[in-house]
């Protein structure tokens, strides 16, 4: 398939590479910053453009992978070419494309990407939505050429996935940083925590989080929790976080106990 | 070395196995529950006992791996044998052993253990403290027979590590459960999030958390954050968590920007 990539950020970069590696042709890469477009275009053998007036209409699909609030303007500009348009956003409704074209879909990768880090794209969950069965079938076929984890997800579910990803990825990463900060205050290095962080994520690859919860809150160990709050006494923001998350763990545990 | 294990929980189980695999002899395993003691003793070729009066004094070291509030009573009972005593607790001071014997140390594994899950013990950080240089040197030598990650950590630092582990392990696992709950409410499976969770932990194996933070808060994307809070409107507890953690990310980001 001939594919045009609109955007040059983390998602655009990894998705363009995955398409290219699967044998698809990348026609053009667009970015308002020509240097960014050129860098990605070079890697995937495409033409770089910084002006949507220079779009090559001889393509099979436009993949819009730009900031959420820029999707509408780009979709409006691309719709004149009467080609399939998909976006890659978790938080954006399919309707935002359908306002401009009936040939629309969503190709949302449920993963955290960094340009500097390689990723095995075949394990990335791809969450698809299509305007009609035919488009959905076409997107599925395409998706399976780059990933083994393909899901059909409607716009409401996709927004929930996007929210859940904040809890499963963005917030844990922030808490890793809190732990790093606590260690640094006492002349210890973040590296000491790396095996623990990795094992915590590996545990839930086979089990559910509730089954592997450890720590003072799940034991309802008030002595340790009070000692920890005392240690955070000059960091009230962290005290609040400690209290709220511990209460959540205790509540989960009580619910499980009450239910069986 | 001849080693006696006091306890039969997660830490005792994995540590006893690690010592055994490294060629040390496990003399006895004690648990107030004889069946628990027997199960672990069987795996490591030791004698099971449920009464501290039946301790075999022909051992090189007692490893106390019991609930924090039981350490003192056990240490008092073992001190009569005049052998090296260590505990494995992150939250307990070395002084709690020194009250009963001068031959005391700490052997704290900074990892989350489940009995049902194998772990590569050589990657487990072992945080050591000894009452004096000679004991510390002895513990170090022993530690390197089972792990490549050996640290010397005093009691104050160890308590910080224990607190940091709550932020780096217990709280992220709770948040994985929140994400699972959100998906379940909309007929989606936790498995969709597993690659994201694993990649989030893998990212910080080489980089620092602040360098790989993603999501709406670090972009200060108020529109998405407000939409997320709206989606959580019938779950005020989760709204509070969302707000606090997002504020933390925004604050971190502002501090970084202000500093450079």
CSV table of N, CA and C in Angstrom, one decimal, chain B residues 57-147:
chain,number,residue,atom,x,y,z
B,57,UNK,N,21.9,-25.1,67.1
B,57,UNK,CA,22.9,-24.0,67.3
B,57,UNK,C,24.1,-24.2,66.4
B,58,UNK,N,24.2,-25.3,65.7
B,58,UNK,CA,25.4,-25.5,64.8
B,58,UNK,C,25.1,-24.9,63.5
B,59,UNK,N,25.0,-23.6,63.4
B,59,UNK,CA,24.8,-22.8,62.2
B,59,UNK,C,25.7,-21.6,62.2
B,60,UNK,N,25.8,-21.0,61.0
B,60,UNK,CA,26.7,-19.9,60.9
B,60,UNK,C,25.9,-18.5,61.0
B,61,UNK,N,24.6,-18.6,60.7
B,61,UNK,CA,23.9,-17.3,60.6
B,61,UNK,C,22.4,-17.6,60.7
B,62,UNK,N,21.7,-16.8,61.5
B,62,UNK,CA,20.2,-16.8,61.4
B,62,UNK,C,19.8,-15.7,60.5
B,63,UNK,N,18.9,-16.0,59.6
B,63,UNK,CA,18.3,-15.0,58.7
B,63,UNK,C,16.8,-14.8,59.2
B,64,UNK,N,16.5,-13.7,59.8
B,64,UNK,CA,15.1,-13.4,60.3
B,64,UNK,C,14.3,-12.8,59.2
B,65,UNK,N,13.4,-13.5,58.6
B,65,UNK,CA,12.6,-13.0,57.5
B,65,UNK,C,11.1,-13.2,57.9
B,66,UNK,N,10.7,-12.4,58.9
B,66,UNK,CA,9.3,-12.5,59.5
B,66,UNK,C,8.7,-11.1,59.4
B,67,UNK,N,7.4,-11.0,59.7
B,67,UNK,CA,6.8,-9.7,59.8
B,67,UNK,C,7.6,-8.8,60.7
B,68,UNK,N,7.6,-7.5,60.3
B,68,UNK,CA,8.4,-6.5,61.1
B,68,UNK,C,8.2,-6.5,62.6
B,69,UNK,N,6.9,-6.6,63.0
B,69,UNK,CA,6.6,-6.5,64.4
B,69,UNK,C,6.9,-7.8,65.2
B,70,UNK,N,7.4,-8.8,64.5
B,70,UNK,CA,7.8,-10.1,65.1
B,70,UNK,C,9.3,-10.2,65.3
B,71,UNK,N,10.0,-9.3,64.6
B,71,UNK,CA,11.5,-9.4,64.6
B,71,UNK,C,12.1,-9.4,66.0
B,72,UNK,N,11.6,-8.5,66.8
B,72,UNK,CA,12.2,-8.3,68.1
B,72,UNK,C,12.1,-9.6,69.0
B,73,UNK,N,10.9,-10.2,69.0
B,73,UNK,CA,10.7,-11.4,69.9
B,73,UNK,C,11.6,-12.5,69.4
B,74,UNK,N,11.7,-12.7,68.0
B,74,UNK,CA,12.5,-13.7,67.5
B,74,UNK,C,14.0,-13.5,67.8
B,75,UNK,N,14.5,-12.2,67.6
B,75,UNK,CA,15.9,-11.9,67.9
B,75,UNK,C,16.2,-12.2,69.3
B,76,UNK,N,15.4,-11.9,70.2
B,76,UNK,CA,15.6,-12.1,71.6
B,76,UNK,C,15.8,-13.6,71.9
B,77,UNK,N,15.0,-14.4,71.3
B,77,UNK,CA,15.0,-15.9,71.5
B,77,UNK,C,16.3,-16.5,70.9
B,78,UNK,N,16.8,-15.9,69.7
B,78,UNK,CA,17.9,-16.5,69.0
B,78,UNK,C,19.2,-16.1,69.6
B,79,UNK,N,19.2,-14.9,70.3
B,79,UNK,CA,20.5,-14.3,70.8
B,79,UNK,C,21.3,-15.2,71.7
B,80,UNK,N,20.6,-16.1,72.4
B,80,UNK,CA,21.3,-17.0,73.3
B,80,UNK,C,22.3,-17.9,72.6
B,81,UNK,N,22.1,-18.1,71.3
B,81,UNK,CA,23.0,-19.0,70.6
B,81,UNK,C,24.3,-18.4,70.2
B,82,UNK,N,24.4,-17.1,70.4
B,82,UNK,CA,25.7,-16.4,70.1
B,82,UNK,C,26.2,-16.5,68.7
B,83,UNK,N,25.3,-16.5,67.7
B,83,UNK,CA,25.7,-16.6,66.3
B,83,UNK,C,25.2,-15.3,65.6
B,84,UNK,N,25.8,-15.1,64.4
B,84,UNK,CA,25.4,-13.9,63.6
B,84,UNK,C,23.9,-13.9,63.3
B,85,UNK,N,23.2,-12.8,63.6
B,85,UNK,CA,21.8,-12.7,63.3
B,85,UNK,C,21.6,-11.5,62.3
B,86,UNK,N,20.9,-11.8,61.2
B,86,UNK,CA,20.5,-10.7,60.3
B,86,UNK,C,19.0,-10.7,60.1
B,87,UNK,N,18.5,-9.5,59.8
B,87,UNK,CA,17.1,-9.5,59.3
B,87,UNK,C,17.0,-9.0,57.9
B,88,UNK,N,15.9,-9.2,57.2
B,88,UNK,CA,15.8,-8.8,55.8
B,88,UNK,C,14.8,-7.7,55.6
B,89,UNK,N,14.5,-6.9,56.6
B,89,UNK,CA,13.5,-5.9,56.6
B,89,UNK,C,14.0,-4.5,56.1
B,90,UNK,N,13.2,-3.9,55.2
B,90,UNK,CA,13.6,-2.6,54.8
B,90,UNK,C,13.3,-1.5,55.9
B,91,UNK,N,12.2,-1.7,56.7
B,91,UNK,CA,11.7,-0.7,57.5
B,91,UNK,C,12.3,-0.8,59.0
B,92,UNK,N,13.1,-1.8,59.2
B,92,UNK,CA,13.5,-2.1,60.6
B,92,UNK,C,15.0,-1.7,60.8
B,93,UNK,N,15.2,-1.0,61.9
B,93,UNK,CA,16.6,-0.5,62.2
B,93,UNK,C,17.5,-1.7,62.6
B,94,UNK,N,18.8,-1.5,62.4
B,94,UNK,CA,19.7,-2.5,62.9
B,94,UNK,C,19.7,-2.5,64.4
B,95,UNK,N,19.4,-1.4,65.0
B,95,UNK,CA,19.4,-1.4,66.5
B,95,UNK,C,18.4,-2.4,67.1
B,96,UNK,N,17.4,-2.7,66.4
B,96,UNK,CA,16.4,-3.7,66.9
B,96,UNK,C,17.1,-5.0,67.1
B,97,UNK,N,18.2,-5.3,66.4
B,97,UNK,CA,18.9,-6.6,66.7
B,97,UNK,C,20.0,-6.3,67.7
B,98,UNK,N,20.6,-5.1,67.6
B,98,UNK,CA,21.8,-4.8,68.5
B,98,UNK,C,21.3,-4.8,70.0
B,99,UNK,N,20.0,-4.6,70.2
B,99,UNK,CA,19.5,-4.7,71.6
B,99,UNK,C,19.8,-6.1,72.3
B,100,UNK,N,20.0,-7.1,71.4
B,100,UNK,CA,20.1,-8.4,71.9
B,100,UNK,C,21.5,-9.1,71.7
B,101,UNK,N,22.2,-8.6,70.6
B,101,UNK,CA,23.4,-9.2,70.3
B,101,UNK,C,24.3,-8.2,69.5
B,102,UNK,N,25.6,-8.3,69.7
B,102,UNK,CA,26.5,-7.4,68.9
B,102,UNK,C,26.8,-8.0,67.5
B,103,UNK,N,26.5,-9.3,67.3
B,103,UNK,CA,26.8,-9.9,66.0
B,103,UNK,C,25.5,-9.8,65.1
B,104,UNK,N,25.3,-8.6,64.6
B,104,UNK,CA,24.1,-8.3,63.9
B,104,UNK,C,24.3,-7.6,62.5
B,105,UNK,N,23.4,-7.8,61.6
B,105,UNK,CA,23.4,-7.2,60.3
B,105,UNK,C,22.1,-7.2,59.7
B,106,UNK,N,22.1,-6.6,58.5
B,106,UNK,CA,20.8,-6.5,57.7
B,106,UNK,C,21.2,-7.0,56.3
B,107,UNK,N,20.2,-7.7,55.7
B,107,UNK,CA,20.4,-8.3,54.4
B,107,UNK,C,19.1,-8.1,53.7
B,108,UNK,N,18.9,-6.8,53.2
B,108,UNK,CA,17.6,-6.4,52.6
B,108,UNK,C,17.6,-6.5,51.1
B,109,UNK,N,16.7,-7.4,50.6
B,109,UNK,CA,16.6,-7.5,49.1
B,109,UNK,C,15.6,-6.5,48.6
B,110,UNK,N,16.0,-5.6,47.7
B,110,UNK,CA,15.1,-4.6,47.2
B,110,UNK,C,14.4,-5.1,46.0
B,111,UNK,N,13.4,-6.0,46.2
B,111,UNK,CA,12.6,-6.6,45.1
B,111,UNK,C,11.3,-7.0,45.6
B,112,UNK,N,10.3,-7.2,44.7
B,112,UNK,CA,9.0,-7.7,45.1
B,112,UNK,C,9.0,-9.2,44.7
B,113,UNK,N,8.6,-10.0,45.7
B,113,UNK,CA,8.7,-11.5,45.5
B,113,UNK,C,7.3,-12.1,45.6
B,114,UNK,N,7.0,-13.0,44.8
B,114,UNK,CA,5.8,-13.9,44.9
B,114,UNK,C,6.3,-15.3,44.9
B,115,UNK,N,5.7,-16.1,45.8
B,115,UNK,CA,6.1,-17.5,45.9
B,115,UNK,C,6.0,-18.2,44.5
B,116,UNK,N,4.9,-17.9,43.8
B,116,UNK,CA,4.6,-18.6,42.6
B,116,UNK,C,5.5,-18.2,41.4
B,117,UNK,N,6.3,-17.1,41.6
B,117,UNK,CA,7.0,-16.6,40.4
B,117,UNK,C,8.5,-16.7,40.6
B,118,UNK,N,9.2,-17.4,39.7
B,118,UNK,CA,10.6,-17.5,39.7
B,118,UNK,C,11.3,-16.1,39.5
B,119,UNK,N,12.4,-15.9,40.1
B,119,UNK,CA,13.1,-14.7,39.9
B,119,UNK,C,14.6,-14.9,39.7
B,120,UNK,N,15.3,-14.1,38.9
B,120,UNK,CA,16.7,-14.3,38.7
B,120,UNK,C,17.4,-13.5,39.9
B,121,UNK,N,17.7,-14.3,40.9
B,121,UNK,CA,18.2,-13.6,42.2
B,121,UNK,C,19.5,-12.9,41.9
B,122,UNK,N,20.3,-13.2,40.9
B,122,UNK,CA,21.6,-12.5,40.7
B,122,UNK,C,21.3,-11.0,40.3
B,123,UNK,N,20.1,-10.7,39.9
B,123,UNK,CA,19.8,-9.3,39.6
B,123,UNK,C,19.2,-8.5,40.7
B,124,UNK,N,18.9,-9.2,41.8
B,124,UNK,CA,18.2,-8.6,43.0
B,124,UNK,C,19.2,-7.7,43.7
B,125,UNK,N,18.9,-6.4,43.9
B,125,UNK,CA,19.8,-5.6,44.7
B,125,UNK,C,19.8,-6.0,46.2
B,126,UNK,N,20.9,-6.3,46.8
B,126,UNK,CA,21.0,-6.7,48.2
B,126,UNK,C,21.6,-5.5,48.9
B,127,UNK,N,20.9,-5.0,49.9
B,127,UNK,CA,21.3,-3.8,50.6
B,127,UNK,C,21.8,-4.2,52.0
B,128,UNK,N,23.1,-4.1,52.3
B,128,UNK,CA,23.7,-4.7,53.5
B,128,UNK,C,24.0,-3.6,54.5
B,129,UNK,N,23.9,-4.0,55.8
B,129,UNK,CA,24.4,-3.2,56.9
B,129,UNK,C,25.0,-4.2,57.9
B,130,UNK,N,26.1,-3.8,58.5
B,130,UNK,CA,26.7,-4.7,59.5
B,130,UNK,C,27.1,-3.9,60.7
B,131,UNK,N,27.0,-4.6,61.9
B,131,UNK,CA,27.5,-4.0,63.1
B,131,UNK,C,29.0,-4.1,63.1
B,132,UNK,N,29.7,-3.2,62.4
B,132,UNK,CA,31.1,-3.2,62.4
B,132,UNK,C,31.6,-3.7,61.0
B,133,UNK,N,32.9,-3.3,60.7
B,133,UNK,CA,33.4,-3.6,59.4
B,133,UNK,C,33.6,-5.1,59.1
B,134,UNK,N,33.9,-5.9,60.2
B,134,UNK,CA,34.2,-7.3,60.0
B,134,UNK,C,32.9,-8.0,59.6
B,135,UNK,N,31.8,-7.7,60.3
B,135,UNK,CA,30.5,-8.3,59.9
B,135,UNK,C,30.1,-7.9,58.5
B,136,UNK,N,30.2,-6.6,58.2
B,136,UNK,CA,29.9,-6.1,56.9
B,136,UNK,C,30.6,-6.8,55.8
B,137,UNK,N,31.9,-7.0,56.0
B,137,UNK,CA,32.8,-7.7,55.0
B,137,UNK,C,32.3,-9.1,54.8
B,138,UNK,N,31.9,-9.8,56.0
B,138,UNK,CA,31.4,-11.2,55.9
B,138,UNK,C,30.1,-11.2,55.1
B,139,UNK,N,29.2,-10.3,55.4
B,139,UNK,CA,27.9,-10.2,54.7
B,139,UNK,C,28.1,-10.0,53.2
B,140,UNK,N,29.1,-9.1,52.9
B,140,UNK,CA,29.3,-8.8,51.5
B,140,UNK,C,29.8,-10.0,50.7
B,141,UNK,N,30.7,-10.7,51.3
B,141,UNK,CA,31.2,-11.9,50.7
B,141,UNK,C,30.1,-12.9,50.4
B,142,UNK,N,29.2,-13.1,51.4
B,142,UNK,CA,28.1,-13.9,51.3
B,142,UNK,C,27.1,-13.4,50.2
B,143,UNK,N,26.9,-12.1,50.2
B,143,UNK,CA,25.9,-11.5,49.3
B,143,UNK,C,26.3,-11.8,47.8
B,144,UNK,N,27.6,-11.6,47.6
B,144,UNK,CA,28.1,-11.8,46.2
B,144,UNK,C,28.0,-13.2,45.7
B,145,UNK,N,27.8,-14.2,46.6
B,145,UNK,CA,27.6,-15.5,46.1
B,145,UNK,C,26.2,-15.7,45.6
B,146,UNK,N,25.2,-14.8,45.8
B,146,UNK,CA,23.9,-15.0,45.3
B,146,UNK,C,23.4,-13.8,44.4
B,147,UNK,N,24.1,-12.7,44.4
B,147,UNK,CA,23.7,-11.5,43.6
B,147,UNK,C,24.8,-10.7,43.1
